Coordinates of C-alpha atoms in Angstrom, one line a residue:
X1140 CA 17.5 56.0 93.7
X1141 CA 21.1 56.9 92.5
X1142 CA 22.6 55.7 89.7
X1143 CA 25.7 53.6 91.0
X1144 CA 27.2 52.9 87.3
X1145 CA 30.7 52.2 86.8
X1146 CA 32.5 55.5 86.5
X1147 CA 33.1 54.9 82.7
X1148 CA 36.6 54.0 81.2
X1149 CA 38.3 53.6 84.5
X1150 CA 41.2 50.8 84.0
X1151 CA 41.8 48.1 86.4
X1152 CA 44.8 48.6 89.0
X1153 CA 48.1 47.0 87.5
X1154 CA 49.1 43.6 89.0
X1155 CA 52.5 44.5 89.9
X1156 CA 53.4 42.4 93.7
X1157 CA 54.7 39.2 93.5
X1158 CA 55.0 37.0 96.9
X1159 CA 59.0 38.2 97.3
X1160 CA 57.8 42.2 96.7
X1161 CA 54.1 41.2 99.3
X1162 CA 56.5 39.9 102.0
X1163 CA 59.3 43.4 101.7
X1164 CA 55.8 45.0 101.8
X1165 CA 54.8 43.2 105.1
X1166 CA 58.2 43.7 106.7
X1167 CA 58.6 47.1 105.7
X1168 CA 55.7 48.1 107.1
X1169 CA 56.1 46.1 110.7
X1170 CA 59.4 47.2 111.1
X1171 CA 59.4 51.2 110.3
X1172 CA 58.2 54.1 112.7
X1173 CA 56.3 52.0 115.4
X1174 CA 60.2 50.6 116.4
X1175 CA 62.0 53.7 115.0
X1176 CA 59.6 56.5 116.9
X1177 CA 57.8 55.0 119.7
X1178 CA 60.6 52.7 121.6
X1179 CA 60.6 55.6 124.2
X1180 CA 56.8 56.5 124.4
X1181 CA 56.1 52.4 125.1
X1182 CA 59.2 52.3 127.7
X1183 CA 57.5 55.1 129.5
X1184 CA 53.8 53.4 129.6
X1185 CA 55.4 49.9 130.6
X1186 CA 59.0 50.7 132.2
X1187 CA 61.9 47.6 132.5
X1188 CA 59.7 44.9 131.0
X1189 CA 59.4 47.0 127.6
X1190 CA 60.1 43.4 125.8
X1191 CA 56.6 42.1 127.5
X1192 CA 53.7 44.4 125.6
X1193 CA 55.7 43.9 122.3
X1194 CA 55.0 40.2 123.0
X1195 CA 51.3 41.0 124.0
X1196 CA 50.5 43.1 120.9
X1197 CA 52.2 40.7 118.3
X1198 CA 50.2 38.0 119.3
X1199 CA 46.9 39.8 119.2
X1200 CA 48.0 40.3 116.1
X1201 CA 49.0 36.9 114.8
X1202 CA 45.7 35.8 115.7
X1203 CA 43.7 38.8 113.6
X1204 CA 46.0 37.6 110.7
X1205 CA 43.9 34.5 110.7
X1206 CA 40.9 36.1 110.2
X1207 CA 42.4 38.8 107.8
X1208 CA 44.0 36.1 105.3
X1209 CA 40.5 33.5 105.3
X1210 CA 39.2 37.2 104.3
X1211 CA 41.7 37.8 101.7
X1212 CA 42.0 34.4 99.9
X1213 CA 37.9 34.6 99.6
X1214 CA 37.7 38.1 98.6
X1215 CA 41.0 39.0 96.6
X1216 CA 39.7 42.7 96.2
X1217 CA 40.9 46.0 97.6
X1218 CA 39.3 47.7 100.3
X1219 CA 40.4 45.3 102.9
X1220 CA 38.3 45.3 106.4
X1221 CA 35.5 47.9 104.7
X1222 CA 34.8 44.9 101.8
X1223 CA 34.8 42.1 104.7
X1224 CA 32.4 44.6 106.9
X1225 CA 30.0 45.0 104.1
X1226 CA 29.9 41.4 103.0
X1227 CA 29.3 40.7 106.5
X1228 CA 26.4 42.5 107.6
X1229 CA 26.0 44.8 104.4
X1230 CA 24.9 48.1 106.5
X1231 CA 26.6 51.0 104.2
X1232 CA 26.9 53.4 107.6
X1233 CA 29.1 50.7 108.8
X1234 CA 31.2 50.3 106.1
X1235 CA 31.7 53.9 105.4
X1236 CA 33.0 54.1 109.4
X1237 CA 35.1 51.3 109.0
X1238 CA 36.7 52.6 105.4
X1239 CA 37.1 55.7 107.4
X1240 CA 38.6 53.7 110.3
X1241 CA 41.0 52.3 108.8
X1242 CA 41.9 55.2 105.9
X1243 CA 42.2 56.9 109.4
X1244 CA 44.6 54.9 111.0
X1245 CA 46.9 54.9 107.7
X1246 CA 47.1 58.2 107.1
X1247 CA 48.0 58.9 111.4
X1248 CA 50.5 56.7 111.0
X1249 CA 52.0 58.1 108.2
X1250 CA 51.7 61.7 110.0
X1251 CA 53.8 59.8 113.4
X1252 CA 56.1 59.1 110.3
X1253 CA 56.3 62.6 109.3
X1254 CA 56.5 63.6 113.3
X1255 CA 59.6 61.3 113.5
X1256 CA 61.0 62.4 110.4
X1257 CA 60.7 66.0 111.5
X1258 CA 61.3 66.4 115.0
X1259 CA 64.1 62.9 115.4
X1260 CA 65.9 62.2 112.8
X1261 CA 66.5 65.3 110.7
X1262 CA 66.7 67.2 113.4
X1263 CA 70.1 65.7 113.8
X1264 CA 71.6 68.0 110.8
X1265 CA 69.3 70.8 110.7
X1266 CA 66.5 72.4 112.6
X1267 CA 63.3 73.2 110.3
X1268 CA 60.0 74.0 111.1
X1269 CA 57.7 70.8 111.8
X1270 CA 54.7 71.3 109.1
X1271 CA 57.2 72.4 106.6
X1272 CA 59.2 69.2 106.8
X1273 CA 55.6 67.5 107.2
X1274 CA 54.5 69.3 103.8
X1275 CA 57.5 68.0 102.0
X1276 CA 57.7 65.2 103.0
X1277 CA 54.0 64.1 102.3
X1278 CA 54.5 65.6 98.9
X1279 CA 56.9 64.1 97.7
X1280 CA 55.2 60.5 99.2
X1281 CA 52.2 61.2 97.2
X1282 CA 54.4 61.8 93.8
X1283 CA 55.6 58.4 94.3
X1284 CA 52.5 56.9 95.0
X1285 CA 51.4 58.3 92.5
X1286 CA 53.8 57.5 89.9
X1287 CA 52.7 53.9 90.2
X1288 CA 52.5 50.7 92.6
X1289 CA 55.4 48.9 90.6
X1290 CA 57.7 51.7 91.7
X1291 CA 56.4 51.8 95.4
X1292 CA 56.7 48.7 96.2
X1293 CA 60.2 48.3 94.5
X1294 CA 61.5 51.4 96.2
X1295 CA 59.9 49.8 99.4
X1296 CA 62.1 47.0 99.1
X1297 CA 64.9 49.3 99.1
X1298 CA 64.1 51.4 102.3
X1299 CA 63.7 47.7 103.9
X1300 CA 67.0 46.7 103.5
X1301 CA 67.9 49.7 104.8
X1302 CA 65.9 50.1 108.0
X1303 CA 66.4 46.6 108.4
X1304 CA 70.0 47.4 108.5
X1305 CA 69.4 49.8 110.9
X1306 CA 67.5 47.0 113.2
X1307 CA 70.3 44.6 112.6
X1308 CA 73.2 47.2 114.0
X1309 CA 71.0 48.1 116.9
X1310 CA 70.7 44.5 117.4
X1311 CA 75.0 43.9 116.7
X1312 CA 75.6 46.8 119.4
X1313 CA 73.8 45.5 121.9
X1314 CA 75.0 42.1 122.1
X1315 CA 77.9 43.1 121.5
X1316 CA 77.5 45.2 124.7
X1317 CA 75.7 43.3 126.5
X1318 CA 78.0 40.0 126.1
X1319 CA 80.8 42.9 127.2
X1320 CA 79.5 43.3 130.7
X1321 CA 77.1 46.1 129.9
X1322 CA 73.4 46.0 130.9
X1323 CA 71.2 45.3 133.9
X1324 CA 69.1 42.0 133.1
X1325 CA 67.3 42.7 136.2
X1326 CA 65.2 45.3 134.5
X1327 CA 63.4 42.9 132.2
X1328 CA 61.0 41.9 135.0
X1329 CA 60.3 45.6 136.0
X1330 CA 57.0 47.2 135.9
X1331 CA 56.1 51.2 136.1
X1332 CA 52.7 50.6 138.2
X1333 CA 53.0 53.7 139.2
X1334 CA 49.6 55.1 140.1
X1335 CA 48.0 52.0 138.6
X1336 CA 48.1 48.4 138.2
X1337 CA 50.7 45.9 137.0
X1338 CA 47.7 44.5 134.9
X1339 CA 47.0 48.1 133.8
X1340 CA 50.5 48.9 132.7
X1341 CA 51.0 46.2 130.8
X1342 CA 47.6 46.3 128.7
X1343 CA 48.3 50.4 128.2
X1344 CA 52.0 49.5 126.9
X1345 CA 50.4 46.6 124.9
X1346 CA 47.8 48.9 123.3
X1347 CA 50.6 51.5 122.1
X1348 CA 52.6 48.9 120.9
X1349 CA 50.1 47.3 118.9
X1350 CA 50.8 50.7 116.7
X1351 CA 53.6 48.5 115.4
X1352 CA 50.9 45.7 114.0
X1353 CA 49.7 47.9 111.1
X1354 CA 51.2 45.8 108.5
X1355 CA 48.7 43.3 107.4
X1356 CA 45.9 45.3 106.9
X1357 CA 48.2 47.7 104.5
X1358 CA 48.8 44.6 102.6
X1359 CA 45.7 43.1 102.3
X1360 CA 44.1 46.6 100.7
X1361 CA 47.0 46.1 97.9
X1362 CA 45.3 42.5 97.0
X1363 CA 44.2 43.9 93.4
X1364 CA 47.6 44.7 92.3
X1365 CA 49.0 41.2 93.8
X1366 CA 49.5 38.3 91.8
X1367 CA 47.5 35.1 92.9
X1368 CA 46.5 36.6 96.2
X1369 CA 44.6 33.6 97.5
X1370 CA 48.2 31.5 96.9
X1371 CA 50.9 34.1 97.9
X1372 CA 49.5 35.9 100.7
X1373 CA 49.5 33.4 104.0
X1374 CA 53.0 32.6 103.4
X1375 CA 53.9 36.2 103.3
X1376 CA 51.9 37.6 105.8
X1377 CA 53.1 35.1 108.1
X1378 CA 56.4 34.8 108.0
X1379 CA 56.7 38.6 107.5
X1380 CA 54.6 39.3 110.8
X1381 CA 57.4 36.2 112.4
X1382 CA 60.5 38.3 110.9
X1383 CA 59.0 41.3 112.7
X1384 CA 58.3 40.1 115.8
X1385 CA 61.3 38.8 116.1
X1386 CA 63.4 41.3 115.4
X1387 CA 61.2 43.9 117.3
X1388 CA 61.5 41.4 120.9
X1389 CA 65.1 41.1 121.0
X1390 CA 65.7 45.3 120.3
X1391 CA 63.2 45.8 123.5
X1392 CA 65.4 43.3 125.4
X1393 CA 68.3 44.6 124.6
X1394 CA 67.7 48.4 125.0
X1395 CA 66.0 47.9 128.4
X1396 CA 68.8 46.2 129.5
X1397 CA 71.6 48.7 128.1
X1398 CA 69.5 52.4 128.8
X1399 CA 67.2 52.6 131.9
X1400 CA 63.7 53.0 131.1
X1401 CA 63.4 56.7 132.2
X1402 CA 66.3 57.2 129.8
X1403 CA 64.4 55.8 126.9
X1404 CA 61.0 57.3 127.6
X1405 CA 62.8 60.7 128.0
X1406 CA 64.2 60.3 124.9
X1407 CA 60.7 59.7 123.1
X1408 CA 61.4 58.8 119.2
X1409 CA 65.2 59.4 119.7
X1410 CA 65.1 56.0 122.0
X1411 CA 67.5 53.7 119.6
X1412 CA 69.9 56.9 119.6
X1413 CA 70.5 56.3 123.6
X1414 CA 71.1 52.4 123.0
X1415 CA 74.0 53.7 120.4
X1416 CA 75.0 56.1 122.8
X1417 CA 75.6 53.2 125.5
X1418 CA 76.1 50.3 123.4
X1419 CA 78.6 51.9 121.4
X1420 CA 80.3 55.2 122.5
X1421 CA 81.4 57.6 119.7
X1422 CA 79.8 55.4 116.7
X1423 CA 78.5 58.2 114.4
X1424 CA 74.9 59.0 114.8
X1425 CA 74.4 60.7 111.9
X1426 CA 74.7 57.5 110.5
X1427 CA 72.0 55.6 112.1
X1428 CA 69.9 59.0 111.8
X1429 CA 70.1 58.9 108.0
X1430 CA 69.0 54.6 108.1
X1431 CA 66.1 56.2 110.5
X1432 CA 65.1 58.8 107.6
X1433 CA 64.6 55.9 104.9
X1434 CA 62.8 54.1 107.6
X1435 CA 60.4 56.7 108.5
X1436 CA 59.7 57.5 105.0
X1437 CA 58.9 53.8 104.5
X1438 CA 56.4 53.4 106.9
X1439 CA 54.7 56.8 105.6
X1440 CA 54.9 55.3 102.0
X1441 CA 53.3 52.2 102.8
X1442 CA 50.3 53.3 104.8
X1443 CA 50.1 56.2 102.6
X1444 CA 49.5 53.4 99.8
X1445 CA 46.9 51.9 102.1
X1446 CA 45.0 54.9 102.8
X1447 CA 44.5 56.2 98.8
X1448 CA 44.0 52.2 97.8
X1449 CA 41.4 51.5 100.0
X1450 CA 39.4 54.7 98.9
X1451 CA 39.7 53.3 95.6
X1452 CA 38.4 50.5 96.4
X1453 CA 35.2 51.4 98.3
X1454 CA 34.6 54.2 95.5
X1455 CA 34.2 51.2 93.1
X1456 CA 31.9 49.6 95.7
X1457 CA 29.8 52.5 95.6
X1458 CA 30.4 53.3 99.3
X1459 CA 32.4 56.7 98.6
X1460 CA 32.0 59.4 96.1
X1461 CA 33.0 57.9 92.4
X1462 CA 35.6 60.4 92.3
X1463 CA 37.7 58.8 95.0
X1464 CA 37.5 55.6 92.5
X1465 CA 39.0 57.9 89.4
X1466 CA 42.4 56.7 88.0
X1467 CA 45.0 58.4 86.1
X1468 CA 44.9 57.4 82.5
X1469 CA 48.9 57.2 81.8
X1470 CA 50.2 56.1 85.8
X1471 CA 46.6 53.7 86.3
X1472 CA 46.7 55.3 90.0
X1473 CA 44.2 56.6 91.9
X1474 CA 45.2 60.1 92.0
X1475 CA 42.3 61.7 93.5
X1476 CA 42.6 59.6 96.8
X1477 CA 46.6 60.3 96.5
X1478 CA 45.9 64.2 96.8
X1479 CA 43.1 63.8 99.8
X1480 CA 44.5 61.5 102.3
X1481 CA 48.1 63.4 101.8
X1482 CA 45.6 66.6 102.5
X1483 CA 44.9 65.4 105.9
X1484 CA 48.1 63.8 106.9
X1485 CA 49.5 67.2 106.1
X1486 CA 47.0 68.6 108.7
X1487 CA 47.7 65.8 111.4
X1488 CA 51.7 66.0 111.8
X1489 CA 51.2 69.9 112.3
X1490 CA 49.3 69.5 115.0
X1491 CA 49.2 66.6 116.9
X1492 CA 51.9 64.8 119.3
X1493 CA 53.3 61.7 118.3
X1494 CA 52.6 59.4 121.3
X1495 CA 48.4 60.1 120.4
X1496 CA 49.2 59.7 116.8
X1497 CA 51.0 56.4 117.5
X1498 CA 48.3 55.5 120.2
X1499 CA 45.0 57.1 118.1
X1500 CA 46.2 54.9 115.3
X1501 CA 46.3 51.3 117.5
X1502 CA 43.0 52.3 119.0
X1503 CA 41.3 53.0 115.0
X1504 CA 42.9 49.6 114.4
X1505 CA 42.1 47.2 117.1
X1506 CA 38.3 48.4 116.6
X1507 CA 38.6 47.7 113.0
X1508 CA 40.4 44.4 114.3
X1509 CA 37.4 43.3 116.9
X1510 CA 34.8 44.1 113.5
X1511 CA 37.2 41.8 111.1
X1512 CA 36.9 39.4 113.5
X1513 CA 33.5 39.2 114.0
X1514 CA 32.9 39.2 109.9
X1515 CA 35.0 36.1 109.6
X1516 CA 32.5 34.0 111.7
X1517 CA 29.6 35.6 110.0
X1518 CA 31.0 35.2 106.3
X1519 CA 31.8 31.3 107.2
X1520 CA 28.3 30.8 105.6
X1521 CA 29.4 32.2 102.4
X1522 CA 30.9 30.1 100.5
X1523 CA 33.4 30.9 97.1
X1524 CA 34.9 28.2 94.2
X1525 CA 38.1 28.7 95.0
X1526 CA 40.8 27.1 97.7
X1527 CA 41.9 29.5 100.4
X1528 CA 43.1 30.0 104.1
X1529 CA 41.2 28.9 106.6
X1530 CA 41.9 30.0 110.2
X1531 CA 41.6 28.3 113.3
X1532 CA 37.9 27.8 114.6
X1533 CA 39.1 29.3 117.9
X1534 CA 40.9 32.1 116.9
X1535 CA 38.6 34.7 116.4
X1536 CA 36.6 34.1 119.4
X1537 CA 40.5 35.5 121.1
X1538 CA 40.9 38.1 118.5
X1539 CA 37.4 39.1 119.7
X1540 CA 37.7 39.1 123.1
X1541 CA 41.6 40.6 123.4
X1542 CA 41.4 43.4 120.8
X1543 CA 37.7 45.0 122.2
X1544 CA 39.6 45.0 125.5
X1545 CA 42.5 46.8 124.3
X1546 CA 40.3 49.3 122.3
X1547 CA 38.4 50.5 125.7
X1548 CA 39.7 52.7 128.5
X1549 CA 39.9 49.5 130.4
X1550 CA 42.9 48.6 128.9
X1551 CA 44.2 52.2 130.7
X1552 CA 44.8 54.1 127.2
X1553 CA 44.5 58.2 127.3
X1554 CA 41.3 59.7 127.2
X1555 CA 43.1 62.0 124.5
X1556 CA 43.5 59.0 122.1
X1557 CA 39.4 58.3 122.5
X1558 CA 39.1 62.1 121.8
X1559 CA 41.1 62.4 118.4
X1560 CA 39.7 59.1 117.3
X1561 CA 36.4 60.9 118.1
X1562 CA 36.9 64.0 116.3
X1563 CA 38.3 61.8 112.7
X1564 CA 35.0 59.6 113.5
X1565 CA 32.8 62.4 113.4
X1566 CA 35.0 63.8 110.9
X1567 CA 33.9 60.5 108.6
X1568 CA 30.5 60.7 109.6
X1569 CA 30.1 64.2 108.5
X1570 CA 31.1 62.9 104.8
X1571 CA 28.6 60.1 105.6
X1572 CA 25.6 62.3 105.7
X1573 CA 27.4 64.9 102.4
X1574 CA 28.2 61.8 100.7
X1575 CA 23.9 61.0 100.9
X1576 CA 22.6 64.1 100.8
X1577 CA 24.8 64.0 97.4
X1578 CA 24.5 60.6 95.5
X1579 CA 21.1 59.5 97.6
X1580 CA 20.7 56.6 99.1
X1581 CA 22.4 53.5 97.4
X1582 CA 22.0 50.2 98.0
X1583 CA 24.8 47.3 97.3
X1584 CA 24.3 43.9 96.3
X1585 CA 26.3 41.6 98.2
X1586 CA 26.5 39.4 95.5
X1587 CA 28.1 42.2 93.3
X1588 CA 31.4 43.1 96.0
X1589 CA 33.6 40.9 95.1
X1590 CA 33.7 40.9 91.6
X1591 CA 33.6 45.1 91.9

């Protein structure tokens, strides 16, 4: 059997995130690409009633964040739904899947960032070649994740304000508009059926939307660098997910009823540039392109934070090679997962299209999601000596039932989504079976996980 010893001299993460800097986190990530870049693509899927799977998605989510926080307040440790998964049913295959899963879904949506970066917003002062911008831009995300979680987090509070700001003049525009005369309320109840369903529609929207939902999982895979994380994080969570969802409902009303949905789903990422365009005739959009940029670059920061922390994590848990689980003496960042998740999202933005990045990454997600759930039932019988959240008995019987049915083709989501998420899967398992052949076959004690 392999030795699983601490890799030697390794120091702990710094705790650097107070509740003020985990809720910025929260909204930062809610708020960034999946309203900046995929407005159009979910207008396209759902038509008039783009307001509806926004709705839909946030509260599958709301009910996940039940199970995700009782998780989090028992097991303050890194490594998010991978440490819940193992705890749970402690079958290393699965847990390796699931840290894939979820590194997965970070690092796609920080490529969508990229994508929207590229090929929407900088596009509207100069025209560069898409994997150079991608290369760049990752780059230069990975210097400041690397340079430490103190300054991440503080310059994420900084891009917030300002793609909040961006939010808040979309949302000015259009009522300003809108109370004006402008807009066609009547659109709200539309549905593109199409060649399908109503039903159909409205799950398929509701499945892309859920892209925006990433959030909370980010956040809980920072828990070793929060303060107190069994005390700050329901509040946060929370009320950052309720900030969100707000804010995300009334720019899908609004833009449906100012810009027809054809308009919007034409426009793909560029979908808050036609609301402008109608809602406010000759404003400058090189202005709201630049609050887009700092948005974008948010989103990628965050998940790209995600993806390298929750290697780290599950590299201490002996679940990943050690070397993923190595930290920088003088920055006490985990360097080596920095440079190989910022290798693949590299890889991603060059070549795949944003609506499947945005899609792939709510399909990874909602799996992980139907798994968390699950755990949280299962780990009820484990018991800790500490107060934390408890959710709802009932909730994650729903969070079961609604986010396996939105990860299926059922739910009328591309075949091409299943495929990439197929090809990263194997991808993950083909490290599985290096990863053994390697270190050999190690076995975890249960008892051991949370305490690393």
């Amino acid at each position: 059997m392999t030795d699983v010893s601490a890799v030697t001299a390794q120091p702990e993460l710094k705790r650097a995130i107070g509740p003020k800097l985990l809720l910025f986190f929260v909204i930062g990530d809610i708020l960034g690409t999946g309203i900046y870049a995929l407005t159009g693509s979910v207008a396209g899927v759902i038509g008039g009633a783009l307001w509806v799977p926004f709705v839909l998605a946030f509260i599958v989510a709301f009910l996940t964040a039940f199970s995700y926080l009782e998780l989090v307040g028992k097991y303050p440790r890194a490594a998010g739904a991978a440490l819940y998964t193992h705890k749970a049913f402690g079958i290393n295959f699965l847990t390796f899947m699931v840290t894939f899963t979820v590194m997965a879904s970070g690092v796609t949506s920080a490529a969508t960032a990229a994508k929207a970066f590229g090929d929407t917003y900088l596009r509207q002062f100069i025209e560069l070649p898409t994997w150079a911008v991608a290369a760049v831009f990752i780059a230069g995300l990975a210097l400041i994740n690397f340079r430490g979680v103190g300054e991440s987090v503080k310059a994420n509070v900084v891009l917030t304000i300002i793609e909040l700001s961006g939010l808040l003049l979309i949302i000015a525009v259009g009522i300003y508009a809108v109370a004006g005369g402008a807009g066609e309320p009547s659109r709200l109840v539309e549905i593109n059926t199409g060649e399908t369903t109503a039903f159909i529609a409205i799950t398929a929207a509701a499945s892309l939307a859920f892209f925006a939902m990433v959030g909370f999982e980010d956040s809980v895979n920072m828990a070793e660098e929060c303060h107190n994380p069994p005390r700050i994080f329901p509040r946060a969570m929370l009320l950052g997910m309720g900030v969100a969802a707000t804010i995300y409902v009334i720019i899908a009303v609004l833009s449906s009823m100012l810009v027809p949905a054809a308009d919007l789903a034409a426009a793909k990422s560029g979908a808050l540039f036609r609301v402008l365009e109608v809602g406010a005739p000759g404003f400058p959009l090189g202005l709201f392109a630049v609050i887009g940029l700092f948005a974008v670059v948010n989103s990628a920061l965050i998940n790209m934070l995600m993806a390298s922390r929750l290697l780290y994590g599950m590299s201490n848990e002996r679940i990943l090679p050690r070397v993923f689980g190595m930290v920088h003496e003088g920055r006490r960042t985990p360097w080596v997962a920095i440079a190989f998740t910022s290798a693949i999202a590299i890889i991603l933005v060059a070549s795949v299209d944003i609506t499947e990045l945005g899609g792939t990454t709510a399909l990874l997600l909602l799996a992980v999601f139907t798994i968390v759930n699950i755990a949280v039932l299962v780990l009820r019988r484990d018991k800790v000596d500490h107060d934390h959240f408890r959710a709802p008995t009932w909730s994650p019987y729903v969070g079961i039932v609604l986010c396996g049915f939105l990860a299926t083709p059922l739910s009328g989501r591309p075949l091409q989504q299943f495929v990439l998420a197929g090809i990263l899967l194997a991808v993950g398992a083909v490290l599985w079976v290096i990863n053994y052949l390697v270190v050999g076959r190690v076995d975890v004690d249960p008892e051991q996980l949370a305490k690393g």
